[in-house]
Short mmCIF file of C-alpha atoms and ligand atoms in Angstrom, two decimals:
data_model
loop_
_atom_site.label_atom_id
_atom_site.label_comp_id
_atom_site.label_asym_id
_atom_site.label_seq_id
_atom_site.Cartn_x
_atom_site.Cartn_y
_atom_site.Cartn_z
CA UNK P 17 151.28 106.09 86.94
CA UNK P 18 150.53 103.10 89.12
CA UNK P 19 151.11 105.15 92.26
CA UNK P 20 148.85 107.86 90.97
CA UNK P 21 146.05 105.33 90.37
CA UNK P 22 146.49 103.87 93.82
CA UNK P 23 146.31 107.37 95.26
CA UNK P 24 143.16 108.22 93.29
CA UNK P 25 141.56 104.94 94.26
CA UNK P 26 142.29 105.42 97.96
CA UNK P 27 140.97 108.97 97.75
CA UNK P 28 137.78 107.66 96.20
CA UNK P 29 137.49 104.96 98.83
CA UNK P 30 138.03 107.37 101.70
CA UNK P 31 135.45 109.83 100.36
CA UNK P 32 132.96 106.96 100.06
CA UNK P 33 133.81 105.89 103.56
CA UNK P 34 133.34 109.50 104.59
CA UNK P 35 129.81 109.53 103.21
CA UNK P 36 128.97 106.18 104.78
CA UNK P 37 130.38 107.42 108.06
CA UNK P 38 128.33 110.62 107.92
CA UNK P 39 125.23 108.55 107.18
CA UNK P 40 126.00 106.21 110.01
CA UNK P 41 126.40 109.11 112.46
CA UNK P 42 123.10 110.60 111.25
CA UNK P 43 121.28 107.28 111.68
CA UNK P 44 122.60 107.05 115.23
CA UNK P 45 121.23 110.50 116.00
CA UNK P 46 117.90 109.65 114.39
CA UNK P 47 117.42 106.43 116.35
CA UNK P 48 118.52 108.03 119.60
CA UNK P 49 116.09 110.90 119.11
CA UNK P 50 113.27 108.55 118.20
CA UNK P 51 113.71 106.42 121.32
CA UNK P 52 114.31 109.27 123.77
CA UNK P 53 112.14 112.05 122.39
CA UNK P 54 109.86 110.45 119.79
CA UNK P 55 106.16 111.17 120.17
CA UNK P 56 104.48 108.73 117.78
CA UNK P 57 103.30 106.63 120.70
CA UNK P 58 101.84 109.64 122.55
CA UNK P 59 100.11 110.89 119.39
CA UNK P 60 98.76 107.39 118.75
CA UNK P 61 97.21 107.39 122.21
CA UNK P 62 95.25 110.56 121.40
CA UNK P 63 94.15 109.25 118.00
CA UNK P 64 93.01 105.88 119.35
CA UNK P 65 91.66 106.83 122.76
CA UNK P 66 90.16 110.26 122.10
CA UNK P 67 88.96 109.74 118.51
CA UNK P 68 88.83 105.95 118.22
CA UNK P 69 87.92 104.00 115.10
CA UNK P 70 87.21 106.13 112.05
CA UNK P 71 85.68 104.57 108.97
CA UNK P 72 85.69 106.93 105.97
CA UNK P 73 82.59 109.12 105.93
CA UNK P 74 81.98 108.84 109.68
CA UNK P 75 82.04 111.79 112.12
CA UNK P 76 85.14 110.20 113.77
CA UNK P 77 86.98 110.19 110.45
CA UNK P 78 86.18 113.87 110.12
CA UNK P 79 87.45 114.48 113.63
CA UNK P 80 90.67 112.60 112.77
CA UNK P 81 91.13 114.90 109.75
CA UNK P 82 90.75 118.05 111.84
CA UNK P 83 92.97 116.78 114.64
CA UNK P 84 95.69 115.55 112.20
CA UNK P 85 95.74 118.91 110.48
CA UNK P 86 96.16 120.73 113.78
CA UNK P 87 98.91 118.26 114.76
CA UNK P 88 100.78 118.97 111.51
CA UNK P 89 100.35 122.70 112.14
CA UNK P 90 102.38 122.41 115.34
CA UNK P 91 105.45 121.56 113.21
CA UNK P 92 107.52 123.94 111.04
CA UNK P 93 106.03 122.72 107.73
CA UNK P 94 105.85 125.27 104.91
CA UNK P 95 102.26 124.36 104.13
CA UNK P 96 99.48 122.27 105.70
CA UNK P 97 96.26 121.74 103.77
CA UNK P 98 93.27 119.51 103.13
CA UNK P 99 92.62 117.88 99.76
CA UNK P 100 88.94 117.27 98.98
CA UNK P 101 87.88 113.64 98.56
CA UNK P 102 84.35 112.30 98.15
CA UNK P 103 83.95 108.88 99.77
CA UNK P 104 81.23 106.24 99.96
CA UNK P 105 79.97 105.85 103.54
CA UNK P 106 79.11 102.36 104.71
CA UNK P 107 77.44 102.16 108.10
CA UNK P 108 77.33 98.91 110.10
CA UNK P 109 74.24 99.96 112.07
CA UNK P 110 73.20 97.97 115.11
CA UNK P 111 75.45 95.10 116.20
CA UNK P 112 75.06 91.83 114.29
CA UNK P 113 73.36 88.83 115.91
CA UNK P 114 73.85 85.20 114.94
CA UNK P 115 73.11 81.85 116.56
CA UNK P 116 72.55 78.18 115.91
CA UNK P 117 68.76 77.97 116.14
CA UNK P 118 68.26 74.58 117.90
CA UNK P 119 70.89 74.99 120.59
CA UNK P 120 70.73 78.78 120.85
CA UNK P 121 74.54 78.86 120.83
CA UNK P 122 75.62 82.29 119.72
CA UNK P 123 78.14 82.83 116.92
CA UNK P 124 80.57 85.76 116.81
CA UNK P 125 80.17 87.49 113.47
CA UNK P 126 80.94 90.85 111.87
CA UNK P 127 79.42 92.13 108.65
CA UNK P 128 81.96 92.65 105.90
CA UNK P 129 82.49 96.23 104.80
CA UNK P 130 80.13 97.01 101.96
CA UNK P 131 77.73 94.21 102.85
CA UNK P 132 73.99 94.70 102.48
CA UNK P 133 71.91 94.03 105.59
CA UNK P 134 69.52 91.13 106.17
CA UNK P 135 65.76 91.81 106.12
CA UNK P 136 64.63 93.55 109.31
CA UNK P 137 63.77 90.35 111.15
CA UNK P 138 66.91 88.55 110.04
CA UNK P 139 67.17 85.29 108.12
CA UNK P 140 67.04 81.69 109.26
CA UNK P 141 68.38 79.01 106.96
CA UNK P 142 70.29 75.75 106.67
CA UNK P 143 74.04 75.96 106.20
CA UNK P 144 76.28 74.32 103.64
CA UNK P 145 79.96 74.19 104.62
CA UNK P 146 82.91 74.01 102.24
CA UNK P 147 86.61 74.46 102.92
CA UNK P 148 87.66 76.44 99.85
CA UNK P 149 85.85 79.00 97.77
CA UNK P 150 86.72 76.85 94.74
CA UNK P 151 84.68 73.99 96.26
CA UNK P 152 81.51 76.00 95.55
CA UNK P 153 81.70 74.97 91.90
CA UNK P 154 81.16 71.33 92.95
CA UNK P 155 78.05 72.15 95.01
CA UNK P 156 75.53 72.07 92.17
CA UNK P 157 72.21 73.11 93.66
CA UNK P 158 73.15 72.22 97.25
CA UNK P 159 73.66 75.86 98.26
CA UNK P 160 70.37 77.15 96.91
CA UNK P 161 68.33 79.00 99.56
CA UNK P 162 71.03 78.32 102.17
CA UNK P 163 73.81 80.09 104.00
CA UNK P 164 77.14 79.24 102.38
CA UNK P 165 79.92 78.82 104.94
CA UNK P 166 83.57 78.82 103.76
CA UNK P 167 85.70 77.41 106.56
CA UNK P 168 89.33 77.52 105.45
CA UNK P 169 91.66 77.67 108.48
CA UNK P 170 94.64 80.06 108.51
CA UNK P 171 97.49 78.72 106.41
CA UNK P 172 100.38 78.19 108.84
CA UNK P 173 102.74 77.04 106.10
CA UNK P 174 103.73 80.66 105.37
CA UNK P 175 106.06 82.34 107.85
CA UNK P 176 105.19 85.69 106.30
CA UNK P 177 101.63 86.20 107.55
CA UNK P 178 101.00 88.69 104.74
CA UNK P 179 101.44 85.86 102.23
CA UNK P 180 98.97 83.64 104.11
CA UNK P 181 96.55 86.57 104.22
CA UNK P 182 96.76 87.53 100.58
CA UNK P 183 96.50 83.94 99.32
CA UNK P 184 93.15 83.58 101.06
CA UNK P 185 91.77 87.09 100.83
CA UNK P 186 89.59 86.20 97.82
CA UNK P 187 87.35 84.32 100.29
CA UNK P 188 86.40 87.74 101.59
CA UNK P 189 86.42 89.80 98.40
CA UNK P 190 84.82 87.33 95.93
CA UNK P 191 83.02 84.97 98.32
CA UNK P 192 79.61 86.67 98.39
CA UNK P 193 79.40 86.81 94.58
CA UNK P 194 80.47 83.18 94.17
CA UNK P 195 77.95 82.08 96.82
CA UNK P 196 75.14 84.15 95.31
CA UNK P 197 75.81 82.62 91.88
CA UNK P 198 74.89 79.25 93.46
CA UNK P 199 71.67 80.62 94.91
CA UNK P 200 72.90 81.22 98.48
CA UNK P 201 70.95 83.74 100.57
CA UNK P 202 73.84 84.71 102.86
CA UNK P 203 77.60 84.21 103.06
CA UNK P 204 79.64 83.33 106.13
CA UNK P 205 83.37 82.91 106.00
CA UNK P 206 86.02 82.01 108.54
CA UNK P 207 87.95 85.15 109.47
CA UNK P 208 91.39 85.72 107.99
CA UNK P 209 92.87 85.36 111.46
CA UNK P 210 96.16 83.93 112.63
CA UNK P 211 94.86 83.38 116.14
CA UNK P 212 92.16 80.99 117.32
CA UNK P 213 89.88 83.23 119.32
CA UNK P 214 86.33 84.55 119.27
CA UNK P 215 87.04 87.84 117.44
CA UNK P 216 85.78 88.05 113.87
CA UNK P 217 87.81 90.10 111.36
CA UNK P 218 85.96 92.45 109.06
CA UNK P 219 87.27 93.87 105.76
CA UNK P 220 85.97 94.98 102.41
CA UNK P 221 83.94 92.84 100.05
CA UNK P 222 82.40 93.39 96.63
CA UNK P 223 79.29 92.58 94.69
CA UNK P 224 78.90 92.14 90.95
CA UNK P 225 76.36 93.57 88.56
CA UNK P 226 73.50 91.19 87.75
CA UNK P 227 74.36 88.89 90.69
CA UNK P 228 72.24 89.14 93.86
CA UNK P 229 73.88 91.11 96.68
CA UNK P 230 73.60 88.82 99.72
CA UNK P 231 74.52 89.62 103.35
CA UNK P 232 78.16 88.73 103.94
CA UNK P 233 79.77 88.20 107.32
CA UNK P 234 83.04 87.03 108.86
CA UNK P 235 82.81 84.48 111.67
CA UNK P 236 85.48 84.12 114.37
CA UNK P 237 87.77 81.06 114.34
CA UNK P 238 86.21 79.66 117.54
CA UNK P 239 82.64 80.17 116.30
CA UNK P 240 83.59 78.65 112.93
CA UNK P 241 84.87 75.53 114.73
CA UNK P 242 81.71 75.44 116.85
CA UNK P 243 79.46 75.67 113.81
CA UNK P 244 81.46 73.08 111.91
CA UNK P 245 81.25 70.61 114.82
CA UNK P 246 77.51 71.20 115.15
CA UNK P 247 77.05 70.59 111.41
CA UNK P 248 78.82 67.24 111.75
CA UNK P 249 76.14 66.20 114.26
CA UNK P 250 73.22 67.70 112.40
CA UNK P 251 73.67 68.73 108.80
CA UNK P 252 70.15 70.15 108.67
CA UNK P 253 70.64 72.60 111.54
CA UNK P 254 69.60 76.18 110.96
CA UNK P 255 71.44 79.40 111.67
CA UNK P 256 69.88 82.78 112.38
CA UNK P 257 71.61 85.94 111.18
CA UNK P 258 70.55 89.54 111.60
CA UNK P 259 72.66 92.44 110.52
CA UNK P 260 71.80 96.02 109.77
CA UNK P 261 74.44 97.57 107.56
CA UNK P 262 73.74 99.91 104.68
CA UNK P 263 75.30 102.38 102.27
CA UNK P 264 74.65 106.03 103.06
CA UNK P 265 74.99 108.95 100.62
CA UNK P 266 78.54 109.94 99.62
CA UNK P 267 80.38 112.17 102.09
CA UNK P 268 82.84 114.96 101.31
CA UNK P 269 85.99 114.49 103.33
CA UNK P 270 89.76 114.99 102.92
CA UNK P 271 93.31 113.79 102.61
CA UNK P 272 95.49 115.69 105.08
CA UNK P 273 98.75 117.00 103.61
CA UNK P 274 101.81 118.86 104.89
CA UNK P 275 104.85 120.05 102.93
CA UNK P 276 108.44 120.69 103.95
CA UNK P 277 110.04 122.51 101.06
CA UNK P 278 113.32 121.29 99.58
CA UNK P 279 116.15 123.81 99.41
CA UNK P 280 117.84 122.46 96.24
CA UNK P 281 115.10 120.66 94.26
CA UNK P 282 111.82 122.04 95.61
CA UNK P 283 109.91 120.68 92.60
CA UNK P 284 110.94 117.09 93.26
CA UNK P 285 108.65 115.48 95.76
CA UNK P 286 109.14 112.67 98.24
CA UNK P 287 105.68 111.54 99.40
CA UNK P 288 105.53 109.75 102.74
CA UNK P 289 102.49 108.64 104.74
CA UNK P 290 99.69 106.16 105.26
CA UNK P 291 95.91 106.01 105.57
CA UNK P 292 94.12 107.85 108.36
CA UNK P 293 90.79 105.97 108.10
CA UNK P 294 90.24 102.59 109.75
CA UNK P 295 87.56 99.93 110.03
CA UNK P 296 84.73 100.64 112.43
CA UNK P 297 85.79 98.21 115.16
CA UNK P 298 88.64 98.49 117.66
CA UNK P 299 90.65 101.70 117.51
CA UNK P 300 92.55 101.35 114.23
CA UNK P 301 95.79 101.31 116.23
CA UNK P 302 98.06 99.04 114.16
CA UNK P 303 95.89 99.63 111.08
CA UNK P 304 96.84 102.36 110.60
CA UNK P 305 97.33 104.72 113.53
CA UNK P 306 100.93 103.57 113.81
CA UNK P 307 101.61 104.30 110.11
CA UNK P 308 100.22 107.82 110.22
CA UNK P 309 101.67 108.80 113.59
CA UNK P 310 104.97 107.07 112.73
CA UNK P 311 105.55 108.87 109.42
CA UNK P 312 104.79 112.24 111.03
CA UNK P 313 107.20 111.47 113.85
CA UNK P 314 109.88 110.51 111.31
CA UNK P 315 109.65 114.00 109.79
CA UNK P 316 109.48 115.62 113.22
CA UNK P 317 112.71 113.76 114.11
CA UNK P 318 114.57 115.18 111.08
CA UNK P 319 113.23 118.66 111.87
CA UNK P 320 114.37 118.38 115.50
CA UNK P 321 117.85 117.37 114.36
CA UNK P 322 118.12 120.54 112.28
CA UNK P 323 118.04 118.68 108.96
CA UNK P 324 117.33 120.74 105.81
CA UNK P 325 115.78 118.66 103.01
CA UNK P 326 117.11 118.94 99.43
CA UNK P 327 113.81 117.76 97.92
CA UNK P 328 110.31 118.61 99.07
CA UNK P 329 109.06 116.16 101.67
CA UNK P 330 105.29 115.79 101.60
CA UNK P 331 103.41 114.01 104.36
CA UNK P 332 100.07 112.56 103.20
CA UNK P 333 97.32 111.00 105.30
CA UNK P 334 95.13 109.22 102.76
CA UNK P 335 91.42 108.87 103.42
CA UNK P 336 89.38 105.74 102.63
CA UNK P 337 92.07 103.10 102.03
CA UNK P 338 89.88 100.49 103.70
CA UNK P 339 86.77 100.68 101.58
CA UNK P 340 87.39 102.37 98.27
CA UNK P 341 90.90 103.95 98.13
CA UNK P 342 89.32 107.21 97.03
CA UNK P 343 91.91 109.31 98.87
CA UNK P 344 94.84 107.78 97.00
CA UNK P 345 92.97 108.00 93.70
CA UNK P 346 92.35 111.72 94.29
CA UNK P 347 95.97 112.29 95.31
CA UNK P 348 97.10 110.76 91.99
CA UNK P 349 94.62 112.83 89.98
CA UNK P 350 95.85 116.07 91.56
CA UNK P 351 99.53 115.12 91.26
CA UNK P 352 99.07 114.32 87.58
CA UNK P 353 97.06 117.49 86.93
CA UNK P 354 99.86 119.54 88.51
CA UNK P 355 102.49 117.64 86.51
CA UNK P 356 104.38 116.82 89.68
CA UNK P 357 107.77 115.14 89.79
CA UNK P 358 107.10 112.38 92.29
CA UNK P 359 110.57 110.95 92.81
CA UNK P 360 110.01 108.72 95.85
CA UNK P 361 107.07 107.34 97.85
CA UNK P 362 107.33 105.83 101.32
CA UNK P 363 104.34 104.15 102.93
CA UNK P 364 103.69 102.67 106.34
CA UNK P 365 100.56 100.49 106.56
CA UNK P 366 101.60 97.07 107.81
CA UNK P 367 101.38 97.56 111.57
CA UNK P 368 103.46 99.15 114.28
CA UNK P 369 105.53 96.09 115.21
CA UNK P 370 109.34 96.08 115.18
CA UNK P 371 110.55 97.10 111.72
CA UNK P 372 112.26 94.39 109.68
CA UNK P 373 112.89 96.11 106.35
CA UNK P 374 111.41 97.68 103.26
CA UNK P 375 109.86 96.31 100.10
CA UNK P 376 111.11 98.32 97.14
CA UNK P 377 109.38 98.93 93.84
CA UNK P 378 112.01 100.20 91.41
CA UNK P 379 114.20 99.00 88.54
CA UNK P 380 116.44 96.04 89.31
CA UNK P 381 119.49 98.32 89.19
CA UNK P 382 117.94 100.72 91.69
CA UNK P 383 116.94 97.91 94.06
CA UNK P 384 120.49 96.47 93.92
CA UNK P 385 121.95 99.91 94.55
CA UNK P 386 119.76 100.41 97.64
CA UNK P 387 120.60 96.92 98.93
CA UNK P 388 124.35 97.46 98.45
CA UNK P 389 124.51 100.97 99.87
CA UNK P 390 121.85 101.23 102.54
CA UNK P 391 121.15 97.77 103.90
CA UNK P 392 124.62 97.64 105.61
CA UNK P 393 123.74 100.83 107.50
CA UNK P 394 120.65 99.23 109.02
CA UNK P 395 121.09 95.51 109.38
CA UNK P 396 123.50 94.91 112.23
CA UNK P 397 122.85 97.84 114.48
CA UNK P 398 119.12 98.33 114.02
CA UNK P 399 117.91 94.82 113.11
CA UNK P 400 116.39 96.13 109.85
CA UNK P 401 117.69 93.81 107.15
CA UNK P 402 114.96 92.82 104.74
CA UNK P 403 115.44 94.97 101.64
CA UNK P 404 113.75 93.22 98.71
CA UNK P 405 112.07 94.06 95.45
CA UNK P 406 108.34 94.02 96.23
CA UNK P 407 105.01 95.77 96.15
CA UNK P 408 104.40 99.32 97.31
CA UNK P 409 101.73 99.96 99.94
CA UNK P 410 98.12 100.00 98.77
CA UNK P 411 97.75 103.80 98.65
CA UNK P 412 101.05 104.60 96.94
CA UNK P 413 100.47 101.64 94.63
CA UNK P 414 97.15 103.16 93.53
CA UNK P 415 98.38 106.68 92.74
CA UNK P 416 101.76 105.30 91.67
CA UNK P 417 100.15 103.53 88.72
CA UNK P 418 100.26 106.98 87.08
CA UNK P 419 103.91 107.50 88.10
CA UNK P 420 105.83 104.41 86.94
CA UNK P 421 109.28 105.96 87.60
CA UNK P 422 108.66 106.79 91.25
CA UNK P 423 110.79 104.64 93.57
CA UNK P 424 108.47 103.20 96.19
CA UNK P 425 109.32 101.90 99.64
CA UNK P 426 106.93 99.97 101.83
CA UNK P 427 107.85 99.56 105.52
CA UNK P 428 107.75 95.89 106.55
CA UNK P 429 107.39 95.41 110.30
CA UNK P 430 107.51 91.98 111.89
CA UNK P 431 104.45 90.19 110.44
CA UNK P 432 103.74 87.51 113.07
CA UNK P 433 101.09 89.24 115.18
CA UNK P 434 99.51 91.60 112.68
CA UNK P 435 96.72 89.24 111.60
CA UNK P 436 95.81 88.49 115.21
CA UNK P 437 94.43 92.02 115.45
CA UNK P 438 93.89 93.21 111.85
CA UNK P 439 90.36 94.60 111.29
CA UNK P 440 89.12 93.48 114.71
CA UNK P 441 87.98 94.89 118.04
CA UNK P 442 91.43 93.85 119.31
CA UNK P 443 93.27 96.47 117.23
CA UNK P 444 93.64 98.88 120.12
CA UNK P 445 96.38 101.14 121.52
CA UNK P 446 97.36 98.60 124.21
CA UNK P 447 98.45 96.19 121.46
CA UNK P 448 101.20 98.61 120.37
CA UNK P 449 104.61 98.58 122.02
CA UNK P 450 106.30 101.97 122.32
CA UNK P 451 109.80 100.68 121.70
CA UNK P 452 108.77 98.76 118.60
CA UNK P 453 106.84 101.73 117.22
CA UNK P 454 109.66 104.23 117.85
CA UNK P 455 112.07 101.78 116.27
CA UNK P 456 109.87 101.95 113.16
CA UNK P 457 110.06 105.74 113.34
CA UNK P 458 113.86 105.38 113.42
CA UNK P 459 113.77 103.22 110.29
CA UNK P 460 111.39 105.59 108.45
CA UNK P 461 113.32 108.73 109.38
CA UNK P 462 116.62 107.07 108.40
CA UNK P 463 115.24 106.01 105.02
CA UNK P 464 113.77 109.47 104.48
CA UNK P 465 117.14 111.07 105.25
CA UNK P 466 118.95 108.64 102.92
CA UNK P 467 116.60 109.06 99.94
CA UNK P 468 116.63 112.83 100.29
CA UNK P 469 120.42 113.01 100.61
CA UNK P 470 121.36 110.44 97.95
CA UNK P 471 118.47 110.29 95.48
CA UNK P 472 120.57 111.62 92.60
CA UNK P 473 123.06 108.76 93.05
CA UNK P 474 120.43 106.03 92.56
CA UNK P 475 120.60 104.60 89.00
CA UNK P 476 117.79 104.66 86.41
CA UNK P 477 115.54 107.20 88.01
CA UNK P 478 114.14 110.61 87.17
CA UNK P 479 117.05 113.06 87.12
ZN1 LIG O 3 95.72 99.55 106.56
#
């Protein structure tokens, strides 16, 4: 009896080893293909250099949709199609101008996405500086008729730059409303930037009903320091701001979708992708050209290796993540209407730097299972070791709110340099390293292969 048990146990062990070995061989092939033959970097060059930045609703965004669809059509997908999405179109208009009036020193500013413009001739007003948004409550009437300037430097205490970013992002999203409540006529805030340079970082902001919508702009770190120093010498100095942004009528545009049909469970869908729109400065290279070109290249890698998926793999390029998330909302509406079985979502929208791991949104049992079974395949050989319970990407998080049982993976590249370039004129193709990007493709394709091959073995999920 004892011998029999030992025999059964060793059989079990060897078959497990067999699976792990097969996986390990497949991951080797995937990474090798990605480094030698991967094309994410070449595709990214076309997207960034020939199309450029592409805010939702703009002609460039439309061009990106058409080009992405034709790119997907070059691959042996079973279906490539566009999904209609209506998006708000915010247009920056002519470049912003700002300066300290007395000294004529210019200040580098960028209107925040969604901001109203100044009157045609601009505004000139005194400035009241605070460090934190919360300090506005202590201002009393001191901000009335003035430009409110929130000057909180980047928080270096967080090694994960995404944490530093998210802890301070309310300065951008809620700042204009909080300033307007105190009677401010414009809002300036120090860019959410991890580097001290003269590039302002844009990003979305919001207004509230019954509170005045005031012009809202980000100021670069260097210009913020300059203004702060000048205010120390003369607290009554005036600043001139002129910016010309406005909302245009809604525009009909699209999510771009391609499907590779599963041969065992065609009705079970693995959604993988990222957003195709970008802000209207730079080239939207890290945010999010790398995510869109990288996820496509991950699928192309599996196709080139002759892989046949068990489940349907669906590539989605979401439109309008940056200023409304309408693409992801529409994707969720359609998926729910069609009663789809969305088993897994994978998103890439955190830059094209060297991959470090995946955040996982799933039950505790499922997360532990992934950590125990898959992390060992990645960590030593490929330097991908951070597998933690965490948030999905923005787009999958939005549609995923209707699909609570979908396991969601969010690619986490190295975070150190992302907020140097995020939402700025610096987010260009030249900032992306081919080796780092193709290494991310290796990680995405490996994860895609593993979830497709082993989904049924993961505990607590849709069976
Ligand atoms: Zn993004």
